[in-house]
């Protein structure tokens, strides 16, 4: 029972992390200085980028009060590779 529940929670979390980065990227794109923000993001090391995204609120989903770390990681990668 416990193993199945753990696996189900993990898969649900993975599905959420896979679906929400596009919302995060959309929130990033709506910032007036998106190009400058992307430059600043890319100045950070790869392990600091998720924190950069989280601090700016882009990984905080509508209806939530705090950012999701998995979404922030995936979003940071997407933003760093965007062609603006």
PDB file of N, CA and C in Angstrom:
ATOM      1  N   UNK A   1       0.802  -1.183   0.000  1.00  0.00           N
ATOM      2  CA  UNK A   1       0.000   0.000   0.000  1.00  0.00           C
ATOM      3  C   UNK A   1       0.849   1.253   0.000  1.00  0.00           C
ATOM      4  N   UNK A   2       1.812   1.335   0.898  1.00  0.00           N
ATOM      5  CA  UNK A   2       2.629   2.536   1.018  1.00  0.00           C
ATOM      6  C   UNK A   2       3.447   2.805  -0.222  1.00  0.00           C
ATOM      7  N   UNK A   3       3.991   1.768  -0.819  1.00  0.00           N
ATOM      8  CA  UNK A   3       4.810   1.936  -2.021  1.00  0.00           C
ATOM      9  C   UNK A   3       3.968   2.441  -3.186  1.00  0.00           C
ATOM     10  N   UNK A   4       2.766   1.895  -3.334  1.00  0.00           N
ATOM     11  CA  UNK A   4       1.882   2.329  -4.417  1.00  0.00           C
ATOM     12  C   UNK A   4       1.487   3.792  -4.237  1.00  0.00           C
ATOM     13  N   UNK A   5       1.210   4.186  -3.006  1.00  0.00           N
ATOM     14  CA  UNK A   5       0.846   5.578  -2.740  1.00  0.00           C
ATOM     15  C   UNK A   5       2.017   6.511  -3.042  1.00  0.00           C
ATOM     16  N   UNK A   6       3.202   6.108  -2.642  1.00  0.00           N
ATOM     17  CA  UNK A   6       4.397   6.913  -2.896  1.00  0.00           C
ATOM     18  C   UNK A   6       4.618   7.078  -4.387  1.00  0.00           C
ATOM     19  N   UNK A   7       4.483   5.992  -5.121  1.00  0.00           N
ATOM     20  CA  UNK A   7       4.664   6.052  -6.570  1.00  0.00           C
ATOM     21  C   UNK A   7       3.593   6.926  -7.222  1.00  0.00           C
ATOM     22  N   UNK A   8       2.363   6.821  -6.748  1.00  0.00           N
ATOM     23  CA  UNK A   8       1.271   7.629  -7.307  1.00  0.00           C
ATOM     24  C   UNK A   8       1.522   9.106  -7.055  1.00  0.00           C
ATOM     25  N   UNK A   9       1.964   9.463  -5.843  1.00  0.00           N
ATOM     26  CA  UNK A   9       2.262  10.860  -5.533  1.00  0.00           C
ATOM     27  C   UNK A   9       3.400  11.380  -6.402  1.00  0.00           C
ATOM     28  N   UNK A  10       4.414  10.540  -6.582  1.00  0.00           N
ATOM     29  CA  UNK A  10       5.560  10.947  -7.396  1.00  0.00           C
ATOM     30  C   UNK A  10       5.136  11.190  -8.844  1.00  0.00           C
ATOM     31  N   UNK A  11       4.318  10.304  -9.380  1.00  0.00           N
ATOM     32  CA  UNK A  11       3.861  10.480 -10.768  1.00  0.00           C
ATOM     33  C   UNK A  11       2.968  11.700 -10.910  1.00  0.00           C
ATOM     34  N   UNK A  12       2.123  11.953  -9.925  1.00  0.00           N
ATOM     35  CA  UNK A  12       1.265  13.138  -9.966  1.00  0.00           C
ATOM     36  C   UNK A  12       2.115  14.405  -9.936  1.00  0.00           C
ATOM     37  N   UNK A  13       3.134  14.414  -9.082  1.00  0.00           N
ATOM     38  CA  UNK A  13       4.025  15.571  -9.004  1.00  0.00           C
ATOM     39  C   UNK A  13       4.770  15.774 -10.319  1.00  0.00           C
ATOM     40  N   UNK A  14       5.225  14.707 -10.926  1.00  0.00           N
ATOM     41  CA  UNK A  14       5.921  14.797 -12.207  1.00  0.00           C
ATOM     42  C   UNK A  14       5.000  15.349 -13.289  1.00  0.00           C
ATOM     43  N   UNK A  15       3.727  14.946 -13.261  1.00  0.00           N
ATOM     44  CA  UNK A  15       2.769  15.444 -14.246  1.00  0.00           C
ATOM     45  C   UNK A  15       2.540  16.944 -14.067  1.00  0.00           C
ATOM     46  N   UNK A  16       2.453  17.386 -12.822  1.00  0.00           N
ATOM     47  CA  UNK A  16       2.272  18.812 -12.542  1.00  0.00           C
ATOM     48  C   UNK A  16       3.484  19.594 -13.020  1.00  0.00           C
ATOM     49  N   UNK A  17       4.668  19.105 -12.706  1.00  0.00           N
ATOM     50  CA  UNK A  17       5.902  19.787 -13.108  1.00  0.00           C
ATOM     51  C   UNK A  17       6.023  19.821 -14.627  1.00  0.00           C
ATOM     52  N   UNK A  18       5.521  18.830 -15.305  1.00  0.00           N
ATOM     53  CA  UNK A  18       5.581  18.811 -16.765  1.00  0.00           C
ATOM     54  C   UNK A  18       4.585  19.790 -17.383  1.00  0.00           C
ATOM     55  N   UNK A  19       3.448  20.020 -16.725  1.00  0.00           N
ATOM     56  CA  UNK A  19       2.400  20.860 -17.298  1.00  0.00           C
ATOM     57  C   UNK A  19       2.560  22.348 -16.990  1.00  0.00           C
ATOM     58  N   UNK A  20       3.074  22.693 -15.841  1.00  0.00           N
ATOM     59  CA  UNK A  20       3.054  24.081 -15.385  1.00  0.00           C
ATOM     60  C   UNK A  20       4.181  24.996 -15.880  1.00  0.00           C
ATOM     61  N   UNK A  21       5.315  24.496 -16.300  1.00  0.00           N
ATOM     62  CA  UNK A  21       6.350  25.425 -16.777  1.00  0.00           C
ATOM     63  C   UNK A  21       5.895  26.322 -17.923  1.00  0.00           C
ATOM     64  N   UNK A  22       4.960  25.876 -18.741  1.00  0.00           N
ATOM     65  CA  UNK A  22       4.481  26.734 -19.828  1.00  0.00           C
ATOM     66  C   UNK A  22       3.756  27.957 -19.277  1.00  0.00           C
ATOM     67  N   UNK A  23       3.057  27.812 -18.146  1.00  0.00           N
ATOM     68  CA  UNK A  23       2.413  28.958 -17.500  1.00  0.00           C
ATOM     69  C   UNK A  23       3.483  29.900 -16.960  1.00  0.00           C
ATOM     70  N   UNK A  24       4.511  29.328 -16.364  1.00  0.00           N
ATOM     71  CA  UNK A  24       5.629  30.105 -15.839  1.00  0.00           C
ATOM     72  C   UNK A  24       6.289  30.913 -16.953  1.00  0.00           C
ATOM     73  N   UNK A  25       6.537  30.292 -18.074  1.00  0.00           N
ATOM     74  CA  UNK A  25       7.165  30.986 -19.208  1.00  0.00           C
ATOM     75  C   UNK A  25       6.247  32.097 -19.711  1.00  0.00           C
ATOM     76  N   UNK A  26       4.944  31.841 -19.747  1.00  0.00           N
ATOM     77  CA  UNK A  26       4.001  32.871 -20.160  1.00  0.00           C
ATOM     78  C   UNK A  26       4.052  34.064 -19.209  1.00  0.00           C
ATOM     79  N   UNK A  27       4.130  33.802 -17.914  1.00  0.00           N
ATOM     80  CA  UNK A  27       4.226  34.883 -16.929  1.00  0.00           C
ATOM     81  C   UNK A  27       5.530  35.670 -17.125  1.00  0.00           C
ATOM     82  N   UNK A  28       6.598  34.956 -17.430  1.00  0.00           N
ATOM     83  CA  UNK A  28       7.877  35.619 -17.731  1.00  0.00           C
ATOM     84  C   UNK A  28       7.741  36.516 -18.953  1.00  0.00           C
ATOM     85  N   UNK A  29       7.155  36.006 -20.018  1.00  0.00           N
ATOM     86  CA  UNK A  29       7.030  36.763 -21.276  1.00  0.00           C
ATOM     87  C   UNK A  29       6.217  38.040 -21.100  1.00  0.00           C
ATOM     88  N   UNK A  30       5.338  38.065 -20.113  1.00  0.00           N
ATOM     89  CA  UNK A  30       4.477  39.232 -19.881  1.00  0.00           C
ATOM     90  C   UNK A  30       5.201  40.356 -19.128  1.00  0.00           C
ATOM     91  N   UNK A  31       6.398  40.082 -18.648  1.00  0.00           N
ATOM     92  CA  UNK A  31       7.127  41.143 -17.954  1.00  0.00           C
ATOM     93  C   UNK A  31       7.623  42.153 -18.990  1.00  0.00           C
ATOM     94  N   UNK A  32       7.557  43.432 -18.650  1.00  0.00           N
ATOM     95  CA  UNK A  32       7.947  44.447 -19.628  1.00  0.00           C
ATOM     96  C   UNK A  32       9.412  44.361 -20.044  1.00  0.00           C
ATOM     97  N   UNK A  33      10.243  43.829 -19.192  1.00  0.00           N
ATOM     98  CA  UNK A  33      11.678  43.755 -19.488  1.00  0.00           C
ATOM     99  C   UNK A  33      12.154  42.305 -19.613  1.00  0.00           C
ATOM    100  N   UNK A  34      11.379  41.495 -20.309  1.00  0.00           N
ATOM    101  CA  UNK A  34      11.680  40.066 -20.419  1.00  0.00           C
ATOM    102  C   UNK A  34      13.079  39.805 -20.981  1.00  0.00           C
ATOM    103  N   UNK A  35      13.469  40.544 -21.989  1.00  0.00           N
ATOM    104  CA  UNK A  35      14.789  40.321 -22.584  1.00  0.00           C
ATOM    105  C   UNK A  35      15.893  40.585 -21.568  1.00  0.00           C
ATOM    106  N   UNK A  36      15.786  41.678 -20.829  1.00  0.00           N
ATOM    107  CA  UNK A  36      16.790  41.996 -19.810  1.00  0.00           C
ATOM    108  C   UNK A  36      16.774  40.961 -18.687  1.00  0.00           C
ATOM    109  N   UNK A  37      15.591  40.496 -18.324  1.00  0.00           N
ATOM    110  CA  UNK A  37      15.486  39.470 -17.283  1.00  0.00           C
ATOM    111  C   UNK A  37      16.130  38.161 -17.736  1.00  0.00           C
ATOM    112  N   UNK A  38      15.972  37.817 -19.009  1.00  0.00           N
ATOM    113  CA  UNK A  38      16.603  36.607 -19.527  1.00  0.00           C
ATOM    114  C   UNK A  38      18.121  36.725 -19.461  1.00  0.00           C
ATOM    115  N   UNK A  39      18.632  37.893 -19.801  1.00  0.00           N
ATOM    116  CA  UNK A  39      20.076  38.127 -19.721  1.00  0.00           C
ATOM    117  C   UNK A  39      20.550  37.941 -18.279  1.00  0.00           C
ATOM    118  N   UNK A  40      19.814  38.510 -17.325  1.00  0.00           N
ATOM    119  CA  UNK A  40      20.171  38.378 -15.904  1.00  0.00           C
ATOM    120  C   UNK A  40      20.105  36.912 -15.461  1.00  0.00           C
ATOM    121  N   UNK A  41      19.070  36.211 -15.883  1.00  0.00           N
ATOM    122  CA  UNK A  41      18.930  34.791 -15.549  1.00  0.00           C
ATOM    123  C   UNK A  41      20.149  34.015 -16.019  1.00  0.00           C
ATOM    124  N   UNK A  42      20.557  34.270 -17.250  1.00  0.00           N
ATOM    125  CA  UNK A  42      21.663  33.513 -17.833  1.00  0.00           C
ATOM    126  C   UNK A  42      23.020  33.868 -17.239  1.00  0.00           C
ATOM    127  N   UNK A  43      23.099  34.960 -16.495  1.00  0.00           N
ATOM    128  CA  UNK A  43      24.331  35.295 -15.791  1.00  0.00           C
ATOM    129  C   UNK A  43      24.530  34.404 -14.562  1.00  0.00           C
ATOM    130  N   UNK A  44      23.445  33.809 -14.076  1.00  0.00           N
ATOM    131  CA  UNK A  44      23.506  32.928 -12.906  1.00  0.00           C
ATOM    132  C   UNK A  44      23.962  31.534 -13.315  1.00  0.00           C
ATOM    133  N   UNK A  45      24.543  30.828 -12.357  1.00  0.00           N
ATOM    134  CA  UNK A  45      24.891  29.431 -12.616  1.00  0.00           C
ATOM    135  C   UNK A  45      23.593  28.627 -12.751  1.00  0.00           C
ATOM    136  N   UNK A  46      23.672  27.494 -13.379  1.00  0.00           N
ATOM    137  CA  UNK A  46      22.469  26.703 -13.638  1.00  0.00           C
ATOM    138  C   UNK A  46      21.714  26.341 -12.358  1.00  0.00           C
ATOM    139  N   UNK A  47      22.428  26.113 -11.264  1.00  0.00           N
ATOM    140  CA  UNK A  47      21.741  25.733 -10.028  1.00  0.00           C
ATOM    141  C   UNK A  47      21.116  26.924  -9.315  1.00  0.00           C
ATOM    142  N   UNK A  48      21.472  28.157  -9.700  1.00  0.00           N
ATOM    143  CA  UNK A  48      20.877  29.362  -9.107  1.00  0.00           C
ATOM    144  C   UNK A  48      19.684  29.883  -9.905  1.00  0.00           C
ATOM    145  N   UNK A  49      19.517  29.399 -11.100  1.00  0.00           N
ATOM    146  CA  UNK A  49      18.475  29.931 -11.982  1.00  0.00           C
ATOM    147  C   UNK A  49      17.067  29.678 -11.468  1.00  0.00           C
ATOM    148  N   UNK A  50      16.830  28.524 -10.870  1.00  0.00           N
ATOM    149  CA  UNK A  50      15.476  28.249 -10.365  1.00  0.00           C
ATOM    150  C   UNK A  50      15.111  29.226  -9.250  1.00  0.00           C
ATOM    151  N   UNK A  51      16.071  29.582  -8.425  1.00  0.00           N
ATOM    152  CA  UNK A  51      15.837  30.561  -7.370  1.00  0.00           C
ATOM    153  C   UNK A  51      15.523  31.929  -7.975  1.00  0.00           C
ATOM    154  N   UNK A  52      16.220  32.287  -9.027  1.00  0.00           N
ATOM    155  CA  UNK A  52      15.985  33.554  -9.738  1.00  0.00           C
ATOM    156  C   UNK A  52      14.535  33.607 -10.224  1.00  0.00           C
ATOM    157  N   UNK A  53      14.081  32.529 -10.848  1.00  0.00           N
ATOM    158  CA  UNK A  53      12.721  32.446 -11.376  1.00  0.00           C
ATOM    159  C   UNK A  53      11.708  32.503 -10.227  1.00  0.00           C
ATOM    160  N   UNK A  54      11.958  31.748  -9.175  1.00  0.00           N
ATOM    161  CA  UNK A  54      11.037  31.702  -8.036  1.00  0.00           C
ATOM    162  C   UNK A  54      10.904  33.078  -7.383  1.00  0.00           C
ATOM    163  N   UNK A  55      12.020  33.776  -7.209  1.00  0.00           N
ATOM    164  CA  UNK A  55      11.997  35.093  -6.556  1.00  0.00           C
ATOM    165  C   UNK A  55      11.200  36.124  -7.344  1.00  0.00           C
ATOM    166  N   UNK A  56      11.134  35.972  -8.629  1.00  0.00           N
ATOM    167  CA  UNK A  56      10.395  36.922  -9.451  1.00  0.00           C
ATOM    168  C   UNK A  56       8.919  36.566  -9.567  1.00  0.00           C
ATOM    169  N   UNK A  57       8.529  35.426  -8.993  1.00  0.00           N
ATOM    170  CA  UNK A  57       7.116  35.050  -8.961  1.00  0.00           C
ATOM    171  C   UNK A  57       6.606  34.300 -10.170  1.00  0.00           C
ATOM    172  N   UNK A  58       7.447  34.059 -11.128  1.00  0.00           N
ATOM    173  CA  UNK A  58       6.994  33.392 -12.356  1.00  0.00           C
ATOM    174  C   UNK A  58       6.597  31.947 -12.110  1.00  0.00           C
ATOM    175  N   UNK A  59       7.185  31.283 -11.111  1.00  0.00           N
ATOM    176  CA  UNK A  59       6.869  29.882 -10.815  1.00  0.00           C
ATOM    177  C   UNK A  59       5.774  29.753  -9.761  1.00  0.00           C
ATOM    178  N   UNK A  60       5.173  30.874  -9.381  1.00  0.00           N
ATOM    179  CA  UNK A  60       4.029  30.838  -8.479  1.00  0.00           C
ATOM    180  C   UNK A  60       2.787  30.791  -9.346  1.00  0.00           C
ATOM    181  N   UNK A  61       2.087  29.693  -9.279  1.00  0.00           N
ATOM    182  CA  UNK A  61       0.949  29.474 -10.145  1.00  0.00           C
ATOM    183  C   UNK A  61      -0.280  30.212  -9.633  1.00  0.00           C
ATOM    184  N   UNK A  62      -1.164  30.593 -10.550  1.00  0.00           N
ATOM    185  CA  UNK A  62      -2.400  31.259 -10.144  1.00  0.00           C
ATOM    186  C   UNK A  62      -3.126  30.430  -9.075  1.00  0.00           C
ATOM    187  N   UNK A  63      -3.542  31.097  -8.024  1.00  0.00           N
ATOM    188  CA  UNK A  63      -4.221  30.424  -6.923  1.00  0.00           C
ATOM    189  C   UNK A  63      -3.289  29.895  -5.858  1.00  0.00           C
ATOM    190  N   UNK A  64      -1.991  30.004  -6.082  1.00  0.00           N
ATOM    191  CA  UNK A  64      -0.997  29.537  -5.128  1.00  0.00           C
ATOM    192  C   UNK A  64      -0.303  30.738  -4.500  1.00  0.00           C
ATOM    193  N   UNK A  65       0.230  30.529  -3.293  1.00  0.00           N
ATOM    194  CA  UNK A  65       0.902  31.641  -2.627  1.00  0.00           C
ATOM    195  C   UNK A  65       2.417  31.510  -2.633  1.00  0.00           C
ATOM    196  N   UNK A  66       2.924  30.392  -3.126  1.00  0.00           N
ATOM    197  CA  UNK A  66       4.372  30.198  -3.154  1.00  0.00           C
ATOM    198  C   UNK A  66       4.779  29.453  -4.421  1.00  0.00           C
ATOM    199  N   UNK A  67       6.031  29.633  -4.843  1.00  0.00           N
ATOM    200  CA  UNK A  67       6.499  28.971  -6.064  1.00  0.00           C
ATOM    201  C   UNK A  67       6.729  27.481  -5.847  1.00  0.00           C
ATOM    202  N   UNK A  68       6.627  26.735  -6.910  1.00  0.00           N
ATOM    203  CA  UNK A  68       6.924  25.304  -6.895  1.00  0.00           C
ATOM    204  C   UNK A  68       8.351  25.132  -7.392  1.00  0.00           C
ATOM    205  N   UNK A  69       9.184  24.464  -6.601  1.00  0.00           N
ATOM    206  CA  UNK A  69      10.607  24.352  -6.957  1.00  0.00           C
ATOM    207  C   UNK A  69      10.827  23.564  -8.249  1.00  0.00           C
ATOM    208  N   UNK A  70      10.051  22.527  -8.474  1.00  0.00           N
ATOM    209  CA  UNK A  70      10.196  21.754  -9.711  1.00  0.00           C
ATOM    210  C   UNK A  70       9.804  22.560 -10.933  1.00  0.00           C
ATOM    211  N   UNK A  71       8.741  23.328 -10.804  1.00  0.00           N
ATOM    212  CA  UNK A  71       8.305  24.195 -11.894  1.00  0.00           C
ATOM    213  C   UNK A  71       9.366  25.264 -12.150  1.00  0.00           C
ATOM    214  N   UNK A  72       9.913  25.816 -11.071  1.00  0.00           N
ATOM    215  CA  UNK A  72      10.947  26.849 -11.217  1.00  0.00           C
ATOM    216  C   UNK A  72      12.165  26.311 -11.959  1.00  0.00           C
ATOM    217  N   UNK A  73      12.590  25.088 -11.640  1.00  0.00           N
ATOM    218  CA  UNK A  73      13.742  24.486 -12.329  1.00  0.00           C
ATOM    219  C   UNK A  73      13.458  24.318 -13.813  1.00  0.00           C
ATOM    220  N   UNK A  74      12.303  23.727 -14.128  1.00  0.00           N
ATOM    221  CA  UNK A  74      11.959  23.483 -15.529  1.00  0.00           C
ATOM    222  C   UNK A  74      11.758  24.798 -16.277  1.00  0.00           C
ATOM    223  N   UNK A  75      11.133  25.753 -15.621  1.00  0.00           N
ATOM    224  CA  UNK A  75      10.885  27.056 -16.229  1.00  0.00           C
ATOM    225  C   UNK A  75      12.200  27.790 -16.513  1.00  0.00           C
ATOM    226  N   UNK A  76      13.116  27.758 -15.570  1.00  0.00           N
ATOM    227  CA  UNK A  76      14.406  28.425 -15.751  1.00  0.00           C
ATOM    228  C   UNK A  76      15.119  27.888 -16.973  1.00  0.00           C
ATOM    229  N   UNK A  77      15.050  26.596 -17.158  1.00  0.00           N
ATOM    230  CA  UNK A  77      15.697  25.996 -18.333  1.00  0.00           C
ATOM    231  C   UNK A  77      15.031  26.475 -19.620  1.00  0.00           C
ATOM    232  N   UNK A  78      13.704  26.505 -19.615  1.00  0.00           N
ATOM    233  CA  UNK A  78      12.985  26.961 -20.799  1.00  0.00           C
ATOM    234  C   UNK A  78      13.283  28.432 -21.103  1.00  0.00           C
ATOM    235  N   UNK A  79      13.249  29.265 -20.061  1.00  0.00           N
ATOM    236  CA  UNK A  79      13.500  30.694 -20.263  1.00  0.00           C
ATOM    237  C   UNK A  79      14.918  30.918 -20.782  1.00  0.00           C
ATOM    238  N   UNK A  80      15.878  30.215 -20.218  1.00  0.00           N
ATOM    239  CA  UNK A  80      17.268  30.443 -20.636  1.00  0.00           C
ATOM    240  C   UNK A  80      17.478  30.091 -22.111  1.00  0.00           C
ATOM    241  N   UNK A  81      16.648  29.228 -22.646  1.00  0.00           N
ATOM    242  CA  UNK A  81      16.790  28.812 -24.043  1.00  0.00           C
ATOM    243  C   UNK A  81      15.856  29.525 -25.019  1.00  0.00           C
ATOM    244  N   UNK A  82      15.006  30.429 -24.502  1.00  0.00           N
ATOM    245  CA  UNK A  82      14.081  31.140 -25.372  1.00  0.00           C
ATOM    246  C   UNK A  82      14.819  32.030 -26.358  1.00  0.00           C
ATOM    247  N   UNK A  83      14.268  32.158 -27.516  1.00  0.00           N
ATOM    248  CA  UNK A  83      14.761  33.109 -28.524  1.00  0.00           C
ATOM    249  C   UNK A  83      13.834  34.321 -28.464  1.00  0.00           C
ATOM    250  N   UNK A  84      14.292  35.379 -27.823  1.00  0.00           N
ATOM    251  CA  UNK A  84      13.473  36.595 -27.704  1.00  0.00           C
ATOM    252  C   UNK A  84      13.855  37.616 -28.741  1.00  0.00           C
TER     253      UNK A  84
END
